[in-house]
XYZ file of C-alpha atoms in Angstrom:
521
model
C 21.146 5.946 25.442
C 21.142 8.563 27.474
C 19.200 6.780 30.034
C 20.789 3.951 30.277
C 24.327 5.522 30.443
C 22.782 8.009 33.388
C 21.761 4.903 35.144
C 25.319 2.680 34.590
C 26.898 6.289 35.613
C 24.909 6.660 38.947
C 25.040 2.948 39.851
C 28.329 2.461 38.842
C 27.743 -0.253 36.416
C 29.220 1.165 33.069
C 30.063 -1.701 30.569
C 33.999 -1.906 29.138
C 32.487 -1.767 25.669
C 29.995 0.351 23.456
C 28.815 0.240 20.292
C 27.146 3.027 17.981
C 25.356 2.131 14.676
C 23.432 3.839 12.254
C 23.172 5.496 9.103
C 26.019 7.938 7.838
C 25.488 11.284 9.778
C 23.504 11.023 12.545
C 26.156 11.261 15.011
C 28.107 7.809 16.025
C 31.344 9.281 16.399
C 30.224 12.551 18.053
C 28.009 10.578 20.571
C 31.535 8.151 21.171
C 33.602 11.718 21.833
C 30.361 12.801 24.442
C 30.659 9.707 26.366
C 34.637 10.503 26.236
C 33.623 13.607 27.924
C 31.129 12.095 30.222
C 33.114 9.162 31.429
C 36.621 11.376 32.330
C 34.998 14.766 33.574
C 36.356 15.904 36.466
C 34.115 18.945 36.665
C 35.036 23.005 37.128
C 36.554 22.363 40.512
C 38.083 19.322 39.480
C 36.711 16.780 42.239
C 33.573 15.491 40.296
C 33.052 11.939 38.832
C 31.505 10.416 35.643
C 28.545 12.313 34.727
C 26.336 11.998 32.090
C 26.148 15.960 31.755
C 29.886 16.969 31.480
C 30.917 20.321 32.133
C 32.718 21.256 29.413
C 34.965 23.360 30.901
C 37.211 20.951 32.461
C 40.500 19.970 31.161
C 40.122 16.882 29.836
C 36.427 18.023 28.290
C 38.334 21.108 26.732
C 41.134 18.273 25.500
C 38.477 15.744 24.394
C 36.600 18.386 22.552
C 39.725 19.708 20.899
C 40.768 16.181 19.842
C 44.332 16.313 21.725
C 43.776 14.225 24.897
C 46.207 11.906 25.297
C 43.989 8.743 27.039
C 41.470 9.453 23.906
C 42.795 7.594 21.026
C 40.497 7.247 17.692
C 41.225 5.021 15.233
C 39.697 4.806 11.978
C 39.468 0.799 10.950
C 39.038 1.446 7.471
C 43.045 2.270 7.473
C 44.459 -0.120 9.843
C 42.109 -3.151 9.297
C 45.375 -5.455 10.085
C 46.653 -7.865 12.905
C 49.099 -5.391 13.337
C 47.022 -2.664 14.271
C 45.299 -4.450 16.975
C 48.158 -5.911 18.322
C 49.156 -2.437 19.194
C 46.404 -1.556 21.492
C 46.490 -5.209 22.807
C 49.910 -4.261 24.039
C 48.919 -0.519 25.530
C 45.689 -0.711 27.254
C 48.335 -3.214 30.194
C 49.484 0.710 31.138
C 47.491 2.706 33.015
C 45.680 6.332 32.191
C 48.270 8.850 31.925
C 46.065 11.716 33.106
C 42.521 11.063 33.152
C 40.182 8.728 34.388
C 39.491 6.006 31.741
C 41.927 5.298 28.746
C 39.266 5.093 25.453
C 39.518 3.989 22.438
C 37.245 5.399 19.947
C 37.286 3.008 16.750
C 35.501 3.999 14.223
C 34.283 1.859 11.217
C 34.741 -1.242 13.049
C 33.343 -3.746 10.467
C 36.443 -2.845 8.250
C 38.473 -4.887 10.256
C 39.811 -8.195 9.188
C 38.539 -11.431 10.544
C 42.221 -12.225 12.280
C 42.388 -8.462 13.732
C 38.397 -9.497 15.276
C 39.616 -12.410 16.552
C 42.875 -10.880 18.132
C 40.627 -8.381 19.701
C 38.119 -10.453 21.201
C 40.076 -11.575 24.605
C 40.824 -8.122 25.266
C 38.044 -6.838 24.474
C 35.815 -9.465 27.302
C 38.205 -8.984 29.665
C 39.730 -5.800 29.849
C 41.741 -3.553 32.440
C 39.337 -1.729 35.062
C 40.720 1.557 33.469
C 39.816 1.274 29.640
C 36.814 1.720 27.830
C 36.401 0.797 23.775
C 33.733 2.558 22.078
C 32.854 1.620 18.425
C 31.063 3.074 15.777
C 29.729 1.398 12.389
C 27.367 1.912 9.695
C 27.079 -1.114 8.540
C 26.632 -3.928 12.259
C 25.750 -6.643 10.167
C 29.020 -7.069 8.872
C 30.134 -7.704 12.865
C 31.267 -11.105 13.922
C 28.256 -12.835 16.710
C 30.941 -12.498 18.974
C 31.784 -9.113 18.692
C 28.714 -8.049 19.556
C 28.013 -10.616 22.302
C 31.156 -8.334 23.794
C 29.773 -5.282 23.827
C 26.824 -2.941 24.894
C 25.028 -1.780 21.673
C 22.966 1.696 20.935
C 21.081 2.040 17.285
C 21.291 5.724 17.003
C 17.966 6.943 14.979
C 17.757 9.241 11.486
C 17.462 13.056 12.500
C 13.878 13.823 12.065
C 13.091 16.339 9.129
C 11.663 19.083 11.049
C 14.660 18.887 13.887
C 17.213 19.178 10.330
C 15.347 21.934 9.000
C 15.741 23.890 12.720
C 19.043 23.068 12.403
C 19.971 24.120 9.464
C 18.010 27.639 9.958
C 20.312 27.987 13.337
C 23.438 27.520 11.034
C 21.990 29.739 8.492
C 21.607 32.697 10.746
C 25.396 31.920 12.475
C 26.417 32.109 8.844
C 24.852 35.271 8.682
C 23.059 33.570 5.489
C 19.142 34.550 5.056
C 17.245 31.654 3.826
C 13.336 30.385 2.991
C 11.804 27.894 5.074
C 10.321 26.119 2.004
C 14.425 25.710 1.211
C 15.462 24.473 4.389
C 12.405 21.912 4.251
C 13.582 20.550 0.679
C 17.217 20.072 2.372
C 16.251 18.530 5.117
C 14.076 15.838 3.238
C 16.967 15.393 0.832
C 19.551 14.654 3.808
C 17.338 11.718 3.974
C 17.946 11.819 8.101
C 21.667 12.838 8.128
C 22.915 15.672 9.272
C 26.570 15.453 7.298
C 24.579 15.009 4.110
C 21.962 18.006 4.971
C 25.099 19.882 5.642
C 26.876 19.361 2.588
C 23.529 20.146 0.839
C 23.155 23.396 2.666
C 26.706 24.649 1.910
C 26.109 23.754 -1.689
C 23.441 26.120 -1.788
C 24.643 28.811 0.177
C 27.391 28.748 -2.558
C 25.179 28.346 -5.157
C 23.182 31.524 -3.292
C 26.539 33.899 -3.175
C 26.060 33.982 -6.982
C 23.161 36.419 -6.706
C 23.029 39.883 -5.253
C 21.004 39.483 -2.129
C 22.734 36.003 -1.977
C 19.440 34.099 -0.124
C 19.019 30.706 -0.233
C 15.669 30.405 -1.948
C 13.436 27.216 -2.801
C 13.579 27.555 -6.561
C 17.880 27.881 -6.413
C 17.520 25.142 -4.262
C 14.955 22.885 -6.422
C 16.962 23.423 -9.658
C 20.337 22.435 -7.681
C 18.502 19.244 -6.301
C 16.870 18.240 -9.662
C 13.496 18.456 -8.105
C 9.830 19.256 -9.523
C 8.307 22.639 -8.456
C 5.298 21.605 -5.898
C 2.945 23.306 -7.800
C 3.763 21.514 -10.753
C 3.232 18.544 -9.169
C -0.498 19.349 -7.967
C -1.033 19.951 -11.580
C 0.472 16.932 -12.933
C -1.514 15.026 -10.714
C -4.959 17.144 -11.577
C -4.251 16.136 -14.939
C -3.978 12.688 -14.253
C -7.178 12.403 -12.174
C -8.866 14.735 -14.970
C -7.816 12.202 -17.635
C -6.505 14.644 -19.721
C -3.691 13.033 -21.331
C -2.625 15.736 -23.566
C -2.051 17.684 -20.746
C -0.075 15.197 -19.131
C 2.496 14.790 -21.553
C 3.207 18.682 -21.840
C 3.329 18.809 -17.966
C 6.200 15.568 -18.260
C 7.870 17.573 -21.514
C 7.940 21.024 -19.213
C 9.574 19.270 -16.339
C 11.518 17.573 -18.472
C 13.162 20.680 -20.169
C 13.462 22.161 -16.656
C 15.704 19.540 -15.916
C 13.547 17.358 -13.736
C 14.417 13.557 -14.308
C 11.929 11.172 -14.761
C 12.846 8.967 -12.214
C 12.400 12.310 -9.924
C 8.747 12.681 -12.005
C 7.228 9.595 -11.186
C 8.369 9.756 -7.652
C 6.789 13.129 -6.826
C 3.488 11.672 -7.721
C 4.296 8.865 -5.306
C 4.873 11.298 -2.367
C 1.867 13.101 -3.581
C -0.850 10.123 -3.430
C 1.097 9.203 0.255
C 0.473 12.810 1.744
C -3.104 12.886 0.506
C -3.449 9.338 2.343
C -2.405 10.974 5.449
C -4.157 13.972 4.817
C -7.457 11.065 4.046
C -6.683 9.722 7.499
C -6.032 12.710 9.834
C -2.233 12.391 9.949
C 0.505 14.232 9.960
C 1.616 15.751 6.927
C 5.908 16.479 6.881
C 6.787 19.188 5.194
C 3.583 20.918 4.282
C 4.853 24.251 4.170
C 2.110 26.293 2.579
C -1.740 26.746 3.035
C -2.294 25.966 -0.636
C -0.756 22.550 -0.769
C -2.728 22.008 2.428
C -5.862 22.406 0.742
C -4.972 20.820 -2.223
C -4.348 17.765 -0.419
C -7.636 17.851 1.568
C -9.945 18.194 -1.367
C -8.268 15.329 -3.157
C -8.261 13.065 0.435
C -12.375 13.522 0.507
C -12.367 13.340 -3.774
C -10.521 9.908 -3.682
C -11.344 6.938 -1.871
C -8.884 4.643 0.005
C -9.297 1.833 -2.776
C -8.478 4.674 -5.562
C -5.473 6.250 -3.403
C -3.741 2.355 -3.156
C -4.052 1.680 -6.980
C -2.553 4.684 -7.386
C -0.022 3.730 -5.573
C 0.947 0.221 -6.844
C 0.821 2.078 -10.170
C 3.114 4.607 -9.574
C 5.498 2.026 -7.649
C 5.105 0.002 -10.775
C 5.746 2.833 -12.949
C 8.790 3.829 -11.205
C 10.676 0.364 -11.353
C 9.879 0.290 -14.769
C 11.707 4.304 -15.539
C 14.491 3.123 -12.765
C 15.787 0.043 -15.830
C 14.105 1.513 -18.709
C 16.525 2.304 -21.708
C 14.717 5.631 -22.114
C 13.352 6.942 -18.892
C 11.598 9.584 -20.306
C 9.357 7.391 -22.447
C 8.775 4.894 -19.965
C 7.951 7.720 -17.212
C 5.159 9.377 -20.359
C 3.766 5.921 -20.595
C 3.681 4.591 -16.841
C 1.935 7.755 -15.964
C -0.288 7.428 -19.191
C -1.266 4.332 -17.829
C -1.718 5.463 -14.531
C -4.521 8.207 -16.380
C -6.715 5.343 -18.267
C -6.655 3.409 -15.114
C -8.306 6.658 -13.068
C -10.796 5.660 -15.543
C -11.868 2.736 -14.525
C -15.124 1.954 -11.714
C -14.005 0.568 -8.657
C -13.771 -3.328 -8.573
C -15.437 -3.283 -5.018
C -18.234 -0.699 -5.657
C -19.051 -2.785 -8.678
C -19.056 -6.282 -7.091
C -21.236 -4.569 -4.364
C -23.784 -3.328 -6.825
C -24.310 -7.193 -8.914
C -24.723 -8.194 -5.535
C -27.387 -6.016 -4.461
C -28.981 -6.424 -8.388
C -28.775 -10.381 -7.949
C -30.607 -10.345 -4.424
C -33.087 -7.814 -5.291
C -33.743 -7.928 -9.300
C -36.661 -5.957 -10.571
C -40.519 -6.996 -10.044
C -42.391 -8.340 -12.650
C -45.029 -6.892 -14.036
C -47.976 -9.576 -12.838
C -49.622 -11.772 -15.854
C -52.959 -10.247 -17.301
C -55.811 -12.664 -15.790
C -57.001 -15.105 -18.274
C -60.258 -14.713 -20.510
C -63.354 -16.552 -19.925
C -63.847 -16.635 -23.727
C -62.564 -19.014 -25.646
C -62.138 -16.793 -28.624
C -60.052 -14.636 -26.294
C -57.541 -17.445 -26.346
C -53.931 -15.985 -27.258
C -52.542 -17.239 -30.362
C -49.055 -15.266 -31.260
C -46.163 -15.901 -33.186
C -44.232 -19.347 -32.399
C -41.965 -19.623 -29.514
C -43.680 -15.865 -27.654
C -43.929 -15.725 -24.422
C -47.552 -15.737 -23.705
C -48.758 -16.433 -19.901
C -50.869 -19.714 -19.323
C -53.856 -19.233 -17.460
C -53.628 -18.253 -14.404
C -54.822 -21.077 -12.188
C -52.776 -23.551 -14.213
C -49.316 -22.838 -11.871
C -51.697 -23.374 -8.592
C -52.576 -26.444 -10.090
C -49.717 -27.989 -10.752
C -48.794 -27.140 -7.254
C -51.801 -28.656 -5.546
C -50.216 -31.985 -8.305
C -47.410 -31.636 -6.249
C -48.743 -31.664 -3.057
C -50.635 -34.784 -3.511
C -47.723 -36.681 -4.342
C -47.309 -36.831 -7.464
C -44.124 -34.944 -8.198
C -42.950 -36.517 -11.705
C -46.753 -35.674 -12.955
C -46.123 -32.167 -11.885
C -42.794 -32.143 -13.595
C -44.264 -33.292 -16.571
C -46.869 -30.506 -16.395
C -44.663 -27.530 -15.733
C -41.785 -28.947 -18.477
C -44.251 -30.357 -20.983
C -47.427 -28.696 -21.132
C -48.155 -25.685 -23.809
C -51.360 -24.505 -21.852
C -54.322 -23.895 -24.393
C -57.255 -23.871 -22.602
C -57.318 -24.494 -18.724
C -61.039 -24.516 -17.091
C -63.022 -26.733 -14.483
C -62.512 -30.424 -15.293
C -60.561 -29.734 -19.166
C -57.590 -29.448 -19.902
C -56.391 -28.708 -23.473
C -52.627 -28.267 -24.008
C -50.101 -28.678 -26.802
C -46.461 -30.276 -26.460
C -42.772 -29.450 -28.692
C -42.744 -32.256 -30.750
C -39.324 -34.316 -29.153
C -42.341 -35.271 -26.505
C -43.844 -38.067 -28.137
C -44.909 -40.432 -25.159
C -48.194 -41.395 -23.769
C -48.851 -38.859 -20.589
C -52.721 -38.865 -20.466
C -53.113 -41.991 -18.309
C -50.635 -40.640 -15.495
C -52.313 -36.503 -15.809
C -56.093 -38.090 -14.640
C -54.509 -39.872 -12.084
C -52.750 -37.242 -10.852
C -55.579 -34.715 -11.344
C -58.283 -36.963 -9.670
C -56.012 -37.186 -6.687
C -55.466 -33.068 -6.688
C -59.049 -31.945 -6.994
C -60.901 -35.163 -6.287
C -62.891 -34.573 -9.636
C -62.300 -36.481 -13.217
C -60.614 -34.367 -15.939
C -60.769 -34.402 -19.721
C -57.391 -33.900 -21.421
C -57.159 -33.061 -24.919
C -53.605 -32.740 -26.585
C -53.549 -30.456 -30.115
C -50.925 -30.395 -32.526
C -50.608 -26.572 -32.328
C -47.574 -24.266 -32.900
C -48.926 -21.147 -31.608
C -49.266 -22.296 -28.240
C -48.126 -20.598 -25.185
C -44.534 -21.617 -23.861
C -44.847 -24.261 -20.706
C -44.160 -22.795 -17.662
C -40.660 -24.220 -17.345
C -40.056 -22.440 -20.975
C -41.643 -19.115 -19.208
C -39.415 -19.086 -16.668
C -36.575 -19.795 -18.872
C -37.444 -16.486 -20.535
C -37.854 -14.964 -17.371
C -33.829 -15.802 -16.537
C -32.785 -14.740 -19.946
C -34.240 -11.398 -19.880
C -32.892 -10.716 -15.772
C -29.471 -12.192 -17.159
C -29.938 -9.396 -19.910
C -30.814 -6.695 -18.323
C -27.633 -7.130 -15.674
C -25.523 -7.441 -18.339
C -27.068 -4.021 -20.312
C -26.312 -2.356 -16.598
C -23.209 0.437 -16.851
C -22.063 -0.898 -14.416
C -21.323 -4.607 -15.137
C -20.503 -3.331 -18.680
C -18.041 -1.723 -17.274
C -16.836 -3.929 -15.199
C -16.604 -6.479 -18.416
C -14.524 -3.875 -20.174
C -11.962 -4.159 -17.304
C -12.176 -7.794 -16.980
C -12.888 -9.161 -20.809
C -13.221 -13.038 -19.264
C -15.240 -12.386 -16.506
C -18.291 -14.356 -16.325
C -21.647 -14.088 -14.231
C -22.597 -17.539 -12.474
C -26.066 -17.638 -11.622
C -26.968 -18.337 -7.616
C -27.148 -21.785 -7.082
C -30.109 -22.734 -4.623
C -27.437 -23.812 -1.651
C -28.305 -20.798 0.381
C -25.645 -18.760 -0.835
C -25.433 -15.404 0.125
C -24.357 -13.347 -2.726
C -23.190 -14.789 -6.524
C -19.311 -16.070 -7.211
C -17.274 -15.224 -9.745
C -15.846 -17.533 -11.961
C -11.973 -18.667 -12.254
C -12.132 -17.088 -15.221
C -12.410 -13.207 -13.565
C-alpha cells in the first residue's frame, strides 16, 4: 500500500477512492486518517504538496490528527445506513474544500450501507469532483457490491505479527510505567490474534489485574489465569503422559487443569499447538512464542522421537477431539475420552512401517533347509505318519522337469500332482496315489519317461497310506508354513489387531512387485 501510494503521489496519479479491508483492530481507520494527512499536508513551511511522509506539524496534519479538520469528514456507516445520509454527501461534494487541498470523506464499516444507499453513491463515486477523495474501511469486504469494488483502489491490511505486537505492548507498558514479564506479553500477543485493539484491551485488563498485587507487575501466571490458559509446563507434562501411554496420569493431569479453571476446549487446543510446534521444530522452522530454553529442548527432543507420520496422526486425532468437545453436552468428559483415544492410538504401530515390513517378508522369505539326500537302502525308505511331509527322492523333481522339457507337460503335471513317490531308482518308479485318483496313468507315464530318458521304465503302484506327499502337496505345505510364519510375526499380529478385517493375498505370478491388500483392509 505504501509503495502504491508513494508512486501514485510522485506521478500525480491518485485514485479518487480507496478501500481498506482487514480484521478488526489492524488499523483501517487509522490508515485512512494517515492517507488524509498525506494528501493534505503542506509541510512546515506551508509550501509542500502531497507526500507519503506527512510532517505532522502543519495545520492540516495537526487538525486531522485531532479530528477537527473541517474538510475531513468521518462517517460511521453503521449508524448512517440510508439514502438520506448518502444524499447529504452527494450534495456536499459539489462545494470545494474550505482550507485543505482535498475534501476527504472517511466512511467506516461501509458494508453497513443499504443497497439503495450504495446505488445512490455509485455515480458520484465513479466521477467525483477533482477536489474530493473517498476513503472506505470495512471488515466484511464480501458484503460490498461488485459495482463499488470496481470503482475503488483496494488495500488488504494484514494481521499484525505476534512478535511485533509483543514489542508494541512492551512499549505501552514502558509508557504506562508498568513492569511486565516477556512471557505475559507473548501470551497477550498470541491471544490478540493479530489485532492491536484486541491486544490493548487484554493488556489493559492485565494491568488492572496486576494492580491488585503489591508490586503491580503483569506476570505470566496472572495472565494465564485471566485468559484461562493452561500452563505451558503442564501442557508438556500432559503431552508426555500421552506418549508414555499412562492413562491414570493423563486423567489426573486433566482433572488438575480443570480444577484450576482451564476450559476443556482450551486444554485440547493446547495439545494441538504442541503437536504443531513439534512439527515445526522437526522441520527446523521458527517457533513463534518459544520463550524458554526448557520448552525449546522439549520440542526438539520430541521432534527427534516422533516421525512425521505419527505427528500427523496425532494432529488428526486431536482435531477430531476438538470438534467433539465443542459440541459435546459435557465438554470435560468429551476431552477425557478424546485424549484417552489419542493415548491408545499412540501405542499402535505405524501403518507405513508395517506395510514395508510385510513387503520385505514377502519378497525375501526365509531360506528353507535343504532336503536330506535319499538313501540307497530300500529299507531306509521313510515311513512316517499318514500325511506327514517326508521329502521325495532328490532326483524325482529333476526327473519331472526332464519329462516336461521333453514335451510331455500333461504327464509332468500328473507326476507332480498325483504321485507319492516311495522309490525312484534307475528305470524303476514305485509310487502311491490318493484314493480319489482312479484313472489309468501307467501307459502315459511310460511313454513320457521313455521320451525324457531314452530308456523304458518299470512302474509299480502300491496302496500305501504312509507314502510321502506328492510334490504339489509338499509345495502347499511349504506355503502354509510360510503363511503361518508371516501371520505369527509381531508386526503382522499388530496390524491385524489394528485392522481386524485385513488379510494378506498371496502374490500371483504376474510380476507384481509387492503384495496387495484386500478391500476389506
